[in-house]
Amino acid sequence: MTKFDGSEAALVHRHLHSHMPSDPALRVKALESLVVERGMVASETLDAWVEAYSEHIGPKRGAHVVARAWLDTSYRVRLLEDASEAIKEFGFEGHATGDLVAVANSDKAHNMVVCTLCSCYPFSILGMSPAWYKSSEYRARAVREPRQVLQEFGVDLPADTAVHVWDSTALQRYIVIPERPAGTDGWDENQLAAIVTRNSMIGTQRMLSLGPV
């Protein structure tokens, strides 16, 4: 007669479920299967969009905009004057950046972006917005107590550094241009873009890490 070992069964159960995708991932997969099965979209098209947002769009586009602004003073001026026009030089224009405004950090000013009404976001240059950006807590507290919110992100600002909070809307969205870190003299655009993060372009990160050099 086969002997049942409860401990071993529980171990096997945990092992199997550790390799299962999360519930949201399963739901997404089920929806994907349905729309492909019904001929609403080709699986190749879905794969192309996923690759575009994960490998090409994402925050990598915005990072190159920032890096160009660090390297090219004339481009920085154009970007701060009319960001929507300036990013066309990269071919990044789109519905989500039709009325884009660039705001620059300095040693005396820090900028942070929020959308208090919903979650408007320049996804065509920053990729998909993070979950916390869409949360009601961030949307409410970012305008009410920005310094405390920034501290929770690990950003401790001197008392004499002004904090400017920009409220995105469907008609106007923002990108923060962080300060260029010291020690990056001689770096090219690709090297600089590699250290620019999504959070720094939202304004919930101030110091950028140079990484291994």
PDB file of C-alpha atoms in Angstrom:
ATOM      1  CA  MET A   1       0.000   0.000   0.000  1.00  0.00           C
ATOM      2  CA  THR A   2       1.352   3.429  -0.945  1.00  0.00           C
ATOM      3  CA  LYS A   3       2.149   5.568   2.047  1.00  0.00           C
ATOM      4  CA  PHE A   4       1.044   9.196   1.945  1.00  0.00           C
ATOM      5  CA  ASP A   5       3.625  11.651   3.239  1.00  0.00           C
ATOM      6  CA  GLY A   6       1.901  14.991   3.950  1.00  0.00           C
ATOM      7  CA  SER A   7       5.147  16.906   4.384  1.00  0.00           C
ATOM      8  CA  GLU A   8       6.515  15.651   1.092  1.00  0.00           C
ATOM      9  CA  ALA A   9       3.242  16.436  -0.697  1.00  0.00           C
ATOM     10  CA  ALA A  10       3.275  19.970   0.689  1.00  0.00           C
ATOM     11  CA  LEU A  11       6.860  20.383  -0.494  1.00  0.00           C
ATOM     12  CA  VAL A  12       5.949  19.220  -3.999  1.00  0.00           C
ATOM     13  CA  HIS A  13       2.921  21.531  -3.985  1.00  0.00           C
ATOM     14  CA  ARG A  14       5.025  24.554  -3.044  1.00  0.00           C
ATOM     15  CA  HIS A  15       7.643  23.646  -5.638  1.00  0.00           C
ATOM     16  CA  LEU A  16       5.083  23.395  -8.428  1.00  0.00           C
ATOM     17  CA  HIS A  17       3.396  26.665  -7.518  1.00  0.00           C
ATOM     18  CA  SER A  18       6.703  28.475  -7.259  1.00  0.00           C
ATOM     19  CA  HIS A  19       7.048  27.958 -11.009  1.00  0.00           C
ATOM     20  CA  MET A  20       3.510  29.084 -11.807  1.00  0.00           C
ATOM     21  CA  PRO A  21       2.968  32.591 -13.158  1.00  0.00           C
ATOM     22  CA  SER A  22       1.125  35.073 -10.939  1.00  0.00           C
ATOM     23  CA  ASP A  23      -2.658  35.422 -11.172  1.00  0.00           C
ATOM     24  CA  PRO A  24      -2.432  38.686 -13.180  1.00  0.00           C
ATOM     25  CA  ALA A  25      -0.020  37.008 -15.588  1.00  0.00           C
ATOM     26  CA  LEU A  26      -2.444  34.111 -16.025  1.00  0.00           C
ATOM     27  CA  ARG A  27      -5.326  36.482 -16.724  1.00  0.00           C
ATOM     28  CA  VAL A  28      -3.253  38.390 -19.283  1.00  0.00           C
ATOM     29  CA  LYS A  29      -2.282  35.124 -20.958  1.00  0.00           C
ATOM     30  CA  ALA A  30      -5.920  34.005 -21.076  1.00  0.00           C
ATOM     31  CA  LEU A  31      -7.003  37.315 -22.649  1.00  0.00           C
ATOM     32  CA  GLU A  32      -4.144  37.119 -25.127  1.00  0.00           C
ATOM     33  CA  SER A  33      -5.193  33.614 -26.140  1.00  0.00           C
ATOM     34  CA  LEU A  34      -8.807  34.734 -26.655  1.00  0.00           C
ATOM     35  CA  VAL A  35      -8.046  37.749 -28.847  1.00  0.00           C
ATOM     36  CA  VAL A  36      -5.565  35.750 -30.933  1.00  0.00           C
ATOM     37  CA  GLU A  37      -7.989  32.820 -31.266  1.00  0.00           C
ATOM     38  CA  ARG A  38     -10.783  35.140 -32.436  1.00  0.00           C
ATOM     39  CA  GLY A  39      -8.535  36.777 -35.004  1.00  0.00           C
ATOM     40  CA  MET A  40      -8.648  40.207 -33.354  1.00  0.00           C
ATOM     41  CA  VAL A  41      -4.863  40.489 -33.323  1.00  0.00           C
ATOM     42  CA  ALA A  42      -1.904  38.400 -34.455  1.00  0.00           C
ATOM     43  CA  SER A  43       0.380  36.921 -31.819  1.00  0.00           C
ATOM     44  CA  GLU A  44       3.332  38.411 -33.718  1.00  0.00           C
ATOM     45  CA  THR A  45       1.827  41.877 -33.283  1.00  0.00           C
ATOM     46  CA  LEU A  46       1.503  41.388 -29.544  1.00  0.00           C
ATOM     47  CA  ASP A  47       5.091  40.183 -29.338  1.00  0.00           C
ATOM     48  CA  ALA A  48       6.239  43.235 -31.278  1.00  0.00           C
ATOM     49  CA  TRP A  49       4.430  45.605 -28.906  1.00  0.00           C
ATOM     50  CA  VAL A  50       5.835  43.878 -25.843  1.00  0.00           C
ATOM     51  CA  GLU A  51       9.345  44.089 -27.272  1.00  0.00           C
ATOM     52  CA  ALA A  52       8.841  47.727 -28.216  1.00  0.00           C
ATOM     53  CA  TYR A  53       7.817  48.759 -24.708  1.00  0.00           C
ATOM     54  CA  SER A  54      10.303  46.589 -22.859  1.00  0.00           C
ATOM     55  CA  GLU A  55      13.348  47.014 -25.093  1.00  0.00           C
ATOM     56  CA  HIS A  56      12.930  50.227 -27.055  1.00  0.00           C
ATOM     57  CA  ILE A  57      10.321  52.565 -25.644  1.00  0.00           C
ATOM     58  CA  GLY A  58      10.343  52.092 -21.904  1.00  0.00           C
ATOM     59  CA  PRO A  59      12.387  54.720 -20.106  1.00  0.00           C
ATOM     60  CA  LYS A  60      15.237  54.204 -22.579  1.00  0.00           C
ATOM     61  CA  ARG A  61      13.827  56.825 -24.934  1.00  0.00           C
ATOM     62  CA  GLY A  62      13.559  59.430 -22.200  1.00  0.00           C
ATOM     63  CA  ALA A  63      17.046  58.524 -21.001  1.00  0.00           C
ATOM     64  CA  HIS A  64      18.494  59.430 -24.397  1.00  0.00           C
ATOM     65  CA  VAL A  65      16.626  62.734 -24.347  1.00  0.00           C
ATOM     66  CA  VAL A  66      18.195  63.515 -20.962  1.00  0.00           C
ATOM     67  CA  ALA A  67      21.653  62.423 -22.087  1.00  0.00           C
ATOM     68  CA  ARG A  68      21.439  64.629 -25.196  1.00  0.00           C
ATOM     69  CA  ALA A  69      20.427  67.581 -23.015  1.00  0.00           C
ATOM     70  CA  TRP A  70      23.484  66.971 -20.818  1.00  0.00           C
ATOM     71  CA  LEU A  71      25.822  66.885 -23.797  1.00  0.00           C
ATOM     72  CA  ASP A  72      24.351  69.528 -26.078  1.00  0.00           C
ATOM     73  CA  THR A  73      23.595  72.944 -24.577  1.00  0.00           C
ATOM     74  CA  SER A  74      21.635  74.081 -27.616  1.00  0.00           C
ATOM     75  CA  TYR A  75      19.483  70.943 -27.474  1.00  0.00           C
ATOM     76  CA  ARG A  76      18.871  71.533 -23.756  1.00  0.00           C
ATOM     77  CA  VAL A  77      17.637  75.041 -24.528  1.00  0.00           C
ATOM     78  CA  ARG A  78      15.283  73.718 -27.218  1.00  0.00           C
ATOM     79  CA  LEU A  79      14.063  70.974 -24.904  1.00  0.00           C
ATOM     80  CA  LEU A  80      13.226  73.369 -22.082  1.00  0.00           C
ATOM     81  CA  GLU A  81      11.571  75.801 -24.465  1.00  0.00           C
ATOM     82  CA  ASP A  82       9.420  73.248 -26.323  1.00  0.00           C
ATOM     83  CA  ALA A  83       9.929  69.615 -25.356  1.00  0.00           C
ATOM     84  CA  SER A  84       7.326  68.325 -27.808  1.00  0.00           C
ATOM     85  CA  GLU A  85       9.276  69.796 -30.712  1.00  0.00           C
ATOM     86  CA  ALA A  86      12.695  68.863 -29.327  1.00  0.00           C
ATOM     87  CA  ILE A  87      11.924  65.141 -28.981  1.00  0.00           C
ATOM     88  CA  LYS A  88      10.894  65.031 -32.627  1.00  0.00           C
ATOM     89  CA  GLU A  89      14.611  65.126 -33.369  1.00  0.00           C
ATOM     90  CA  PHE A  90      14.620  61.544 -32.049  1.00  0.00           C
ATOM     91  CA  GLY A  91      11.392  60.605 -33.813  1.00  0.00           C
ATOM     92  CA  PHE A  92       9.689  60.110 -30.431  1.00  0.00           C
ATOM     93  CA  GLU A  93       6.606  62.247 -31.003  1.00  0.00           C
ATOM     94  CA  GLY A  94       3.232  60.695 -30.239  1.00  0.00           C
ATOM     95  CA  HIS A  95      -0.146  61.238 -28.612  1.00  0.00           C
ATOM     96  CA  ALA A  96       1.268  60.949 -25.086  1.00  0.00           C
ATOM     97  CA  THR A  97       3.928  63.577 -25.747  1.00  0.00           C
ATOM     98  CA  GLY A  98       1.958  66.024 -27.885  1.00  0.00           C
ATOM     99  CA  ASP A  99       2.175  68.664 -25.165  1.00  0.00           C
ATOM    100  CA  LEU A 100       5.307  67.679 -23.282  1.00  0.00           C
ATOM    101  CA  VAL A 101       7.070  70.006 -20.859  1.00  0.00           C
ATOM    102  CA  ALA A 102      10.637  69.435 -19.654  1.00  0.00           C
ATOM    103  CA  VAL A 103      11.649  70.753 -16.233  1.00  0.00           C
ATOM    104  CA  ALA A 104      15.250  70.678 -15.029  1.00  0.00           C
ATOM    105  CA  ASN A 105      16.640  69.972 -11.583  1.00  0.00           C
ATOM    106  CA  SER A 106      19.407  72.116 -10.153  1.00  0.00           C
ATOM    107  CA  ASP A 107      21.302  72.382  -6.887  1.00  0.00           C
ATOM    108  CA  LYS A 108      18.555  74.720  -5.628  1.00  0.00           C
ATOM    109  CA  ALA A 109      15.469  73.114  -7.160  1.00  0.00           C
ATOM    110  CA  HIS A 110      13.956  69.654  -7.421  1.00  0.00           C
ATOM    111  CA  ASN A 111      11.020  68.710  -9.638  1.00  0.00           C
ATOM    112  CA  MET A 112       8.493  65.939  -9.133  1.00  0.00           C
ATOM    113  CA  VAL A 113       5.636  64.856 -11.394  1.00  0.00           C
ATOM    114  CA  VAL A 114       2.216  63.551 -10.397  1.00  0.00           C
ATOM    115  CA  CYS A 115      -1.193  63.207 -11.976  1.00  0.00           C
ATOM    116  CA  THR A 116      -3.738  64.050  -9.294  1.00  0.00           C
ATOM    117  CA  LEU A 117      -6.839  63.229 -11.335  1.00  0.00           C
ATOM    118  CA  CYS A 118      -5.870  59.892 -12.868  1.00  0.00           C
ATOM    119  CA  SER A 119      -2.502  58.699 -14.168  1.00  0.00           C
ATOM    120  CA  CYS A 120      -1.569  60.783 -17.220  1.00  0.00           C
ATOM    121  CA  TYR A 121       1.986  59.923 -18.145  1.00  0.00           C
ATOM    122  CA  PRO A 122       4.299  60.351 -21.179  1.00  0.00           C
ATOM    123  CA  PHE A 123       4.492  56.621 -21.827  1.00  0.00           C
ATOM    124  CA  SER A 124       5.855  57.068 -25.353  1.00  0.00           C
ATOM    125  CA  ILE A 125       9.196  58.155 -23.838  1.00  0.00           C
ATOM    126  CA  LEU A 126       9.021  56.691 -20.315  1.00  0.00           C
ATOM    127  CA  GLY A 127       7.321  53.367 -20.988  1.00  0.00           C
ATOM    128  CA  MET A 128       4.493  52.127 -18.812  1.00  0.00           C
ATOM    129  CA  SER A 129       3.875  54.043 -15.607  1.00  0.00           C
ATOM    130  CA  PRO A 130       4.800  52.296 -12.337  1.00  0.00           C
ATOM    131  CA  ALA A 131       1.988  51.043 -10.107  1.00  0.00           C
ATOM    132  CA  TRP A 132       2.787  53.526  -7.339  1.00  0.00           C
ATOM    133  CA  TYR A 133       2.415  56.455  -9.756  1.00  0.00           C
ATOM    134  CA  LYS A 134      -1.213  55.453 -10.314  1.00  0.00           C
ATOM    135  CA  SER A 135      -1.976  54.853  -6.627  1.00  0.00           C
ATOM    136  CA  SER A 136      -4.383  57.205  -4.850  1.00  0.00           C
ATOM    137  CA  GLU A 137      -1.883  57.622  -2.013  1.00  0.00           C
ATOM    138  CA  TYR A 138       0.883  58.980  -4.249  1.00  0.00           C
ATOM    139  CA  ARG A 139      -1.519  61.174  -6.215  1.00  0.00           C
ATOM    140  CA  ALA A 140      -2.860  62.749  -3.021  1.00  0.00           C
ATOM    141  CA  ARG A 141       0.294  63.021  -0.964  1.00  0.00           C
ATOM    142  CA  ALA A 142       2.705  64.191  -3.671  1.00  0.00           C
ATOM    143  CA  VAL A 143       1.042  67.611  -3.757  1.00  0.00           C
ATOM    144  CA  ARG A 144       0.239  67.802  -0.053  1.00  0.00           C
ATOM    145  CA  GLU A 145       3.522  66.636   1.469  1.00  0.00           C
ATOM    146  CA  PRO A 146       6.072  66.275  -1.346  1.00  0.00           C
ATOM    147  CA  ARG A 147       9.155  66.346   0.883  1.00  0.00           C
ATOM    148  CA  GLN A 148       7.871  63.478   2.992  1.00  0.00           C
ATOM    149  CA  VAL A 149       6.981  61.456  -0.109  1.00  0.00           C
ATOM    150  CA  LEU A 150      10.450  62.094  -1.509  1.00  0.00           C
ATOM    151  CA  GLN A 151      12.027  60.965   1.752  1.00  0.00           C
ATOM    152  CA  GLU A 152      10.148  57.689   1.445  1.00  0.00           C
ATOM    153  CA  PHE A 153      11.792  57.275  -1.964  1.00  0.00           C
ATOM    154  CA  GLY A 154      15.164  57.943  -0.349  1.00  0.00           C
ATOM    155  CA  VAL A 155      15.457  61.567  -1.462  1.00  0.00           C
ATOM    156  CA  ASP A 156      16.498  63.854   1.412  1.00  0.00           C
ATOM    157  CA  LEU A 157      16.655  67.448   0.239  1.00  0.00           C
ATOM    158  CA  PRO A 158      18.369  70.352   1.997  1.00  0.00           C
ATOM    159  CA  ALA A 159      15.960  72.878   3.475  1.00  0.00           C
ATOM    160  CA  ASP A 160      17.021  75.513   0.943  1.00  0.00           C
ATOM    161  CA  THR A 161      16.217  73.285  -2.048  1.00  0.00           C
ATOM    162  CA  ALA A 162      12.831  74.213  -3.475  1.00  0.00           C
ATOM    163  CA  VAL A 163      10.436  71.444  -4.481  1.00  0.00           C
ATOM    164  CA  HIS A 164       8.242  71.995  -7.522  1.00  0.00           C
ATOM    165  CA  VAL A 165       5.366  69.562  -8.075  1.00  0.00           C
ATOM    166  CA  TRP A 166       3.961  69.379 -11.598  1.00  0.00           C
ATOM    167  CA  ASP A 167       0.455  68.020 -12.157  1.00  0.00           C
ATOM    168  CA  SER A 168       0.136  66.092 -15.422  1.00  0.00           C
ATOM    169  CA  THR A 169      -3.090  66.156 -17.376  1.00  0.00           C
ATOM    170  CA  ALA A 170      -4.355  64.628 -20.603  1.00  0.00           C
ATOM    171  CA  LEU A 171      -3.313  67.876 -22.312  1.00  0.00           C
ATOM    172  CA  GLN A 172       0.104  68.420 -20.734  1.00  0.00           C
ATOM    173  CA  ARG A 173       2.690  65.967 -19.436  1.00  0.00           C
ATOM    174  CA  TYR A 174       6.142  66.356 -17.948  1.00  0.00           C
ATOM    175  CA  ILE A 175       9.633  64.924 -17.949  1.00  0.00           C
ATOM    176  CA  VAL A 176      12.207  65.828 -15.308  1.00  0.00           C
ATOM    177  CA  ILE A 177      15.780  66.452 -16.466  1.00  0.00           C
ATOM    178  CA  PRO A 178      17.973  65.314 -13.562  1.00  0.00           C
ATOM    179  CA  GLU A 179      21.352  66.878 -12.887  1.00  0.00           C
ATOM    180  CA  ARG A 180      24.287  65.263 -14.624  1.00  0.00           C
ATOM    181  CA  PRO A 181      26.372  63.342 -12.075  1.00  0.00           C
ATOM    182  CA  ALA A 182      29.949  64.334 -11.427  1.00  0.00           C
ATOM    183  CA  GLY A 183      32.519  61.938 -12.819  1.00  0.00           C
ATOM    184  CA  THR A 184      30.877  61.544 -16.227  1.00  0.00           C
ATOM    185  CA  ASP A 185      33.162  63.840 -18.191  1.00  0.00           C
ATOM    186  CA  GLY A 186      34.022  62.299 -21.540  1.00  0.00           C
ATOM    187  CA  TRP A 187      31.037  59.929 -21.531  1.00  0.00           C
ATOM    188  CA  ASP A 188      29.081  59.588 -24.752  1.00  0.00           C
ATOM    189  CA  GLU A 189      25.303  59.652 -25.118  1.00  0.00           C
ATOM    190  CA  ASN A 190      24.844  55.884 -24.775  1.00  0.00           C
ATOM    191  CA  GLN A 191      26.936  55.763 -21.603  1.00  0.00           C
ATOM    192  CA  LEU A 192      25.033  58.649 -20.073  1.00  0.00           C
ATOM    193  CA  ALA A 193      21.627  57.281 -21.079  1.00  0.00           C
ATOM    194  CA  ALA A 194      22.460  54.000 -19.332  1.00  0.00           C
ATOM    195  CA  ILE A 195      22.530  55.686 -15.912  1.00  0.00           C
ATOM    196  CA  VAL A 196      19.298  57.671 -16.317  1.00  0.00           C
ATOM    197  CA  THR A 197      16.385  55.973 -14.540  1.00  0.00           C
ATOM    198  CA  ARG A 198      12.647  56.178 -14.974  1.00  0.00           C
ATOM    199  CA  ASN A 199      12.213  57.465 -11.413  1.00  0.00           C
ATOM    200  CA  SER A 200      14.724  60.254 -11.975  1.00  0.00           C
ATOM    201  CA  MET A 201      12.609  61.443 -14.915  1.00  0.00           C
ATOM    202  CA  ILE A 202       9.493  61.395 -12.731  1.00  0.00           C
ATOM    203  CA  GLY A 203      11.381  63.110  -9.932  1.00  0.00           C
ATOM    204  CA  THR A 204      11.273  60.477  -7.204  1.00  0.00           C
ATOM    205  CA  GLN A 205      15.020  59.919  -7.512  1.00  0.00           C
ATOM    206  CA  ARG A 206      17.659  62.628  -7.400  1.00  0.00           C
ATOM    207  CA  MET A 207      21.094  61.027  -7.225  1.00  0.00           C
ATOM    208  CA  LEU A 208      22.061  58.796 -10.131  1.00  0.00           C
ATOM    209  CA  SER A 209      24.453  55.908  -9.674  1.00  0.00           C
ATOM    210  CA  LEU A 210      27.378  55.633 -12.067  1.00  0.00           C
ATOM    211  CA  GLY A 211      27.469  51.864 -11.640  1.00  0.00           C
ATOM    212  CA  PRO A 212      30.645  49.879 -12.246  1.00  0.00           C
ATOM    213  CA  VAL A 213      33.333  51.897 -14.008  1.00  0.00           C
TER     214      VAL A 213
END
